C-alpha cells in the first residue's frame, strides 16, 4: 500500500510517524514548502534504527509524486489566525483543496481520499465535487476525533479507564456536533446509567469546546496528537480491512432523512472505504438538531467556489 499525506505540518507529519511505526504501508509526505516534507521524512527515517522499525518514508514538494497512491490524506491548508473570519478561511482552504484535488483526480483516480482540512464537512463536500469521486472513496476525519475527546472526558469524570469507553459523536465537526450519551457506553453499559442528564450535557459541552480549549492554550496552531491518531485509525481500518465502525464525514443521500451534504455519521470502514452507513435510532430532539446543522452547512456550501 502506498499512502500519501498532503501537508507535512503538525497533523500530516504526526500521522506519518504513527502509520510508519505501525508498518501500515509506504508513506509519502508532500508539502508545498520546499524542503519541509523531505526534511521531515529524513528525520523520521533516522528514527528507524533507534525505534527498530524498518518502515519506508519519503518526502517531496512535487505533488506529481503521489502517482500510484492507494490512500491519500489531505491535511494541506491553513489554520484560522486571529482576525481571520471563517469565510476567509473557507475561501483560502477551498483554493488549496481545489488545486490538490485536481492533481489527485489526474494522478490517482482509483485512490481512497481522507480529508482532514477544516472546515471539515464543507471541505469534504467540496473535495467530492472537485474530484467527482464516489462518496464511499472520499470522506472526512472529524467525529472520530470528537468521540475520542468525549471518551477521555467521560473516563476522567467517572475515574474509569478510557479504554473501557465506547463513545459516540455524530454531526458536524464543529459547534453543532452531537455527543450521544445513549449510544456511548462503558463496557457495554449505557453512559446514561452512570451519569444524570445534566452531567451528560456538561461532558458533551466540554467535548464541543475541547479543540478551542487546546488552541487557546497552545497560543499558535491547533491540536495534532489526537487528530493524527484518529486519521491513522481510519487508514489502518482501510488497509487491514477491519470493517470497524468509525464515525466519518460521509456524503448522505437519504440516510437520516438527509441529502446532498457531508456530515459525521458512524460508518463501517474497510478495504473499500465506507462499506456502509450506520443509521442510529436518534431521539426526536437529536434528529432535529442534526437536521438544523445540515441547514447551516448547506448555507455555507453556497460560498464554495463550485
Ligand atoms: N500543497 C501541499 N501542502 C500545502 C499546500 C498545498 N497546496 N498548502 C498548504 N500546505 C501545507 C503547509 O505548508 C503546511 O505545512 O499544509 C501544512 C499544514 O500544516 P499546519 O499548518 O501545521 O496545520 P495542521 O495543524 O497540520 O492542520 C492541518 O488539519 O486539523 C486540520 O484545521 C486543521 O485545516 C488544518 C489542517
Coordinates of C-alpha atoms and ligand atoms in Angstrom, one line a residue:
X1 CA 0.0 0.0 0.0
X2 CA 1.2 3.5 -0.8
X3 CA -0.1 6.2 1.5
X4 CA 0.4 9.8 0.6
X5 CA -0.1 12.6 3.1
X6 CA -0.5 16.0 1.6
X7 CA 0.5 18.7 4.0
X8 CA 3.6 17.9 6.2
X9 CA 2.6 20.2 9.0
X10 CA 1.7 19.1 12.5
X11 CA -1.2 16.7 11.7
X12 CA 0.4 15.4 8.5
X13 CA 3.8 14.6 9.9
X14 CA 2.5 13.1 13.1
X15 CA 0.1 10.9 11.1
X16 CA 3.1 9.8 9.0
X17 CA 5.0 8.9 12.2
X18 CA 2.1 6.8 13.5
X19 CA 1.5 5.0 10.3
X20 CA 5.2 4.4 9.6
X21 CA 5.7 3.0 13.1
X22 CA 2.8 0.6 12.7
X23 CA 4.1 -0.5 9.4
X24 CA 0.8 0.2 7.7
X25 CA 2.3 1.0 4.3
X26 CA 4.9 3.0 2.4
X27 CA 4.5 6.7 3.3
X28 CA 5.0 9.7 1.1
X29 CA 4.8 13.2 2.7
X30 CA 4.0 16.1 0.4
X31 CA 4.2 19.8 1.2
X32 CA 4.2 22.9 -0.9
X33 CA 7.0 24.5 1.2
X34 CA 10.3 23.5 -0.4
X35 CA 12.3 21.0 1.7
X36 CA 9.8 20.7 4.5
X37 CA 8.4 17.3 3.6
X38 CA 11.9 16.0 2.6
X39 CA 13.4 17.2 5.9
X40 CA 10.7 15.6 8.0
X41 CA 11.0 12.4 6.0
X42 CA 14.7 12.2 6.6
X43 CA 14.2 12.9 10.3
X44 CA 11.6 10.1 10.5
X45 CA 13.9 7.8 8.6
X46 CA 16.7 8.4 11.0
X47 CA 14.5 7.2 13.9
X48 CA 14.1 3.8 12.3
X49 CA 17.2 2.1 13.6
X50 CA 16.6 3.6 17.1
X51 CA 13.0 2.5 17.2
X52 CA 13.8 -0.8 15.4
X53 CA 11.1 -0.2 12.8
X54 CA 12.1 -0.7 9.1
X55 CA 9.4 1.5 7.6
X56 CA 9.5 3.3 4.3
X57 CA 9.0 7.1 4.2
X58 CA 9.8 9.7 1.6
X59 CA 9.2 13.4 1.3
X60 CA 8.6 15.7 -1.7
X61 CA 7.5 19.1 -2.7
X62 CA 6.2 17.9 -6.0
X63 CA 2.6 16.6 -5.8
X64 CA 3.1 14.7 -9.0
X65 CA 4.9 12.0 -6.9
X66 CA 1.6 10.9 -5.4
X67 CA 1.0 8.8 -8.5
X68 CA 0.2 5.2 -7.6
X69 CA -1.1 6.1 -4.2
X70 CA -3.8 3.8 -2.7
X71 CA -4.8 6.1 0.1
X72 CA -4.4 9.9 0.2
X73 CA -4.8 12.0 3.4
X74 CA -5.3 15.8 2.8
X75 CA -4.1 17.9 5.7
X76 CA -2.9 20.8 3.5
X77 CA -4.4 24.1 4.5
X78 CA -4.3 27.0 6.9
X79 CA -5.5 27.2 10.4
X80 CA -7.6 30.1 11.4
X81 CA -5.4 33.1 12.5
X82 CA -6.6 35.8 14.8
X83 CA -8.7 38.3 12.9
X84 CA -9.5 35.9 10.1
X85 CA -13.2 35.2 9.6
X86 CA -14.5 31.6 9.0
X87 CA -15.5 32.7 5.5
X88 CA -11.9 33.9 4.7
X89 CA -10.6 30.5 6.0
X90 CA -13.2 28.7 3.9
X91 CA -12.1 30.6 0.7
X92 CA -8.4 30.1 1.4
X93 CA -8.6 26.4 2.2
X94 CA -11.1 25.8 -0.7
X95 CA -8.5 27.2 -3.1
X96 CA -5.8 24.9 -1.7
X97 CA -8.1 21.9 -1.8
X98 CA -9.1 22.6 -5.3
X99 CA -5.5 22.6 -6.5
X100 CA -4.7 19.4 -4.6
X101 CA -7.9 17.6 -5.6
X102 CA -7.4 18.3 -9.3
X103 CA -4.0 16.6 -9.0
X104 CA -5.4 13.7 -7.2
X105 CA -8.1 13.3 -9.8
X106 CA -5.5 13.3 -12.5
X107 CA -2.8 11.1 -10.9
X108 CA -4.7 8.7 -8.6
X109 CA -8.3 8.2 -9.9
X110 CA -8.7 5.0 -8.0
X111 CA -7.5 6.1 -4.6
X112 CA -9.3 6.5 -1.3
X113 CA -9.1 10.0 0.0
X114 CA -9.5 11.2 3.6
X115 CA -10.0 14.9 4.1
X116 CA -8.7 16.5 7.3
X117 CA -8.5 20.1 6.4
X118 CA -11.0 22.4 8.1
X119 CA -13.8 23.4 7.9
X120 CA -14.0 19.7 7.6
X121 CA -17.6 18.8 6.4
X122 CA -17.5 21.6 3.9
X123 CA -14.0 20.7 2.6
X124 CA -15.1 17.1 2.3
X125 CA -18.1 18.1 0.2
X126 CA -16.0 20.4 -1.9
X127 CA -13.4 17.7 -2.5
X128 CA -16.1 15.2 -3.6
X129 CA -17.4 17.7 -6.1
X130 CA -14.0 18.7 -7.5
X131 CA -12.7 15.1 -7.8
X132 CA -16.1 13.6 -8.8
X133 CA -15.0 10.5 -6.8
X134 CA -17.6 8.1 -5.4
X135 CA -18.6 9.0 -1.8
X136 CA -17.6 5.7 -0.4
X137 CA -14.0 6.5 -1.5
X138 CA -13.8 10.1 -0.3
X139 CA -14.8 11.2 3.2
X140 CA -13.6 13.3 6.1
X141 CA -12.0 12.7 9.5
X142 CA -13.8 14.6 12.2
X143 CA -16.3 13.0 14.6
X144 CA -14.0 10.0 15.5
X145 CA -11.6 12.6 17.0
X146 CA -14.6 14.2 18.8
X147 CA -15.6 10.7 20.1
X148 CA -12.0 10.2 21.4
X149 CA -12.3 13.5 23.3
X150 CA -15.7 12.6 24.7
X151 CA -14.4 9.2 25.9
X152 CA -11.4 10.8 27.5
X153 CA -13.6 13.3 29.4
X154 CA -16.0 10.6 30.5
X155 CA -13.1 8.5 31.8
X156 CA -11.7 11.4 33.8
X157 CA -15.1 12.3 35.2
X158 CA -16.0 8.8 36.3
X159 CA -12.5 7.6 37.1
X160 CA -12.7 4.6 34.8
X161 CA -10.1 3.6 32.2
X162 CA -10.8 5.5 28.9
X163 CA -10.0 2.2 27.1
X164 CA -13.2 0.7 28.6
X165 CA -15.3 3.5 27.0
X166 CA -17.1 3.4 23.6
X167 CA -18.1 7.0 22.9
X168 CA -20.3 8.1 20.0
X169 CA -20.4 11.6 18.4
X170 CA -22.2 12.4 15.2
X171 CA -23.0 15.6 13.3
X172 CA -20.7 18.4 12.0
X173 CA -17.1 18.6 13.2
X174 CA -17.8 21.9 14.9
X175 CA -20.0 23.5 17.4
X176 CA -23.1 21.7 16.2
X177 CA -21.6 18.2 17.0
X178 CA -23.8 15.8 18.9
X179 CA -22.1 13.7 21.6
X180 CA -24.7 10.9 22.1
X181 CA -24.8 9.6 25.6
X182 CA -27.4 6.9 24.8
X183 CA -25.0 5.4 22.2
X184 CA -22.0 5.8 24.5
X185 CA -21.2 3.0 26.9
X186 CA -18.7 1.7 29.5
X187 CA -18.1 -2.0 28.9
X188 CA -21.5 -2.3 27.2
X189 CA -23.5 -0.4 29.9
X190 CA -25.0 2.9 28.6
X191 CA -23.4 6.1 29.9
X192 CA -26.9 7.2 30.9
X193 CA -26.7 4.6 33.7
X194 CA -23.7 6.3 35.2
X195 CA -24.4 10.0 35.0
X196 CA -27.6 12.1 35.0
X197 CA -28.7 14.3 32.1
X198 CA -27.1 17.5 33.5
X199 CA -23.7 15.7 33.8
X200 CA -24.0 14.2 30.3
X201 CA -24.7 17.7 28.9
X202 CA -21.7 19.1 30.7
X203 CA -19.5 16.4 29.3
X204 CA -20.9 17.0 25.8
X205 CA -20.3 20.7 26.1
X206 CA -16.7 20.2 27.2
X207 CA -16.2 17.9 24.2
X208 CA -17.6 20.5 21.8
X209 CA -15.1 23.1 23.1
X210 CA -12.1 20.8 23.6
X211 CA -10.5 21.8 20.3
X212 CA -10.9 25.6 21.1
X213 CA -9.5 24.9 24.6
X214 CA -6.4 23.4 23.1
X215 CA -6.0 26.2 20.6
X216 CA -6.2 28.8 23.3
X217 CA -3.6 27.1 25.4
X218 CA -1.2 26.4 22.6
X219 CA -1.1 30.1 21.6
X220 CA -0.5 29.2 17.9
X221 CA -1.6 26.2 15.9
X222 CA -4.2 23.6 16.8
X223 CA -4.4 20.1 18.1
X224 CA -2.5 17.3 16.3
X225 CA -1.7 14.3 18.6
X226 CA -5.3 13.2 18.8
X227 CA -6.2 14.3 15.3
X228 CA -3.3 12.3 13.8
X229 CA -4.3 9.3 15.9
X230 CA -7.8 9.5 14.5
X231 CA -6.6 9.7 10.9
X232 CA -4.2 6.7 11.5
X233 CA -7.1 4.6 12.9
X234 CA -9.1 5.2 9.7
X235 CA -6.2 4.5 7.4
X236 CA -5.5 1.3 9.3
X237 CA -9.1 0.2 9.2
X238 CA -8.9 0.5 5.4
X239 CA -5.5 -1.1 4.9
X240 CA -6.3 -4.0 7.2
X241 CA -9.9 -4.3 6.0
X242 CA -11.0 -4.2 9.6
X243 CA -14.8 -3.4 9.0
X244 CA -14.7 -1.3 12.1
X245 CA -17.5 1.1 13.0
X246 CA -15.8 4.6 12.8
X247 CA -17.5 8.0 12.6
X248 CA -16.5 9.9 9.4
X249 CA -17.9 12.8 7.5
X250 CA -19.8 11.0 4.8
X251 CA -21.9 12.1 1.9
X252 CA -25.6 11.4 2.8
X253 CA -28.1 10.5 0.1
X254 CA -31.2 10.0 2.1
X255 CA -29.7 8.4 5.3
X256 CA -31.0 10.1 8.4
X257 CA -33.5 11.8 6.1
X258 CA -30.7 14.0 4.8
X259 CA -29.5 14.5 1.3
X260 CA -26.6 16.2 -0.5
X261 CA -24.4 17.1 2.4
X262 CA -21.3 15.6 4.1
X263 CA -21.7 15.2 7.9
X264 CA -20.3 12.9 10.6
X265 CA -22.1 9.6 11.0
X266 CA -20.9 6.1 12.0
X267 CA -19.7 4.0 9.1
X268 CA -18.4 0.5 8.5
X269 CA -14.8 1.1 7.3
X270 CA -12.9 -1.5 5.3
X271 CA -10.8 -2.1 2.2
X272 CA -13.3 -0.3 0.0
X273 CA -13.5 2.8 2.2
X274 CA -17.1 3.4 3.5
X275 CA -18.7 0.0 3.2
X276 CA -21.9 1.0 4.9
X277 CA -23.5 4.0 6.7
X278 CA -25.0 3.0 10.1
X279 CA -28.3 4.7 10.9
X280 CA -28.7 5.2 14.7
X281 CA -32.2 5.4 16.1
X282 CA -32.0 9.0 17.2
X283 CA -34.4 10.8 19.5
X284 CA -36.6 13.4 18.0
X285 CA -34.5 16.2 19.6
X286 CA -31.2 14.7 18.3
X287 CA -32.7 14.2 14.8
X288 CA -33.9 17.8 14.7
X289 CA -30.5 19.1 15.9
X290 CA -28.8 17.1 13.2
X291 CA -31.2 18.5 10.6
X292 CA -30.6 22.1 11.7
X293 CA -26.8 21.5 11.4
X294 CA -27.4 20.4 7.8
X295 CA -29.3 23.5 7.1
X296 CA -26.4 25.6 8.4
X297 CA -23.9 23.6 6.4
X298 CA -25.9 23.9 3.2
X299 CA -26.0 27.7 3.6
X300 CA -22.2 27.7 3.8
X301 CA -21.9 25.3 0.8
X302 CA -23.1 28.2 -1.4
X303 CA -19.9 30.1 -0.6
X304 CA -17.8 27.3 -2.1
X305 CA -16.3 28.1 -5.5
X306 CA -18.1 25.2 -7.3
Ligands
LIG1 N1 0.1 21.6 -1.1 C1 0.7 20.9 -0.1 N2 0.8 21.4 1.2 C2 0.3 22.5 1.5 C3 -0.4 23.3 0.5 C4 -0.5 22.8 -0.8 N3 -1.2 23.4 -1.8 N4 -0.9 24.4 1.1 C5 -0.5 24.4 2.4 N5 0.2 23.2 2.6 C6 0.9 22.8 3.8 C7 1.5 23.9 4.6 O1 2.8 24.3 4.0 C8 1.7 23.3 6.0 O2 2.9 22.6 6.2 O3 -0.1 22.3 4.8 C9 0.6 22.2 6.0 C10 -0.5 22.5 7.1 O4 0.2 22.2 8.3 P1 -0.1 23.0 9.7 O5 -0.1 24.5 9.4 O6 0.9 22.6 10.7 O7 -1.6 22.7 10.1 P2 -2.0 21.3 10.9 O8 -2.1 21.6 12.3 O9 -1.2 20.2 10.4 O10 -3.5 21.2 10.4 C11 -3.8 21.0 9.0 O11 -5.9 20.0 9.5 O12 -7.0 19.7 11.5 C12 -6.9 20.5 10.4 O13 -7.6 22.7 11.0 C13 -6.6 21.9 10.6 O14 -7.0 22.6 8.4 C14 -6.0 22.3 9.3 C15 -5.3 21.0 8.8

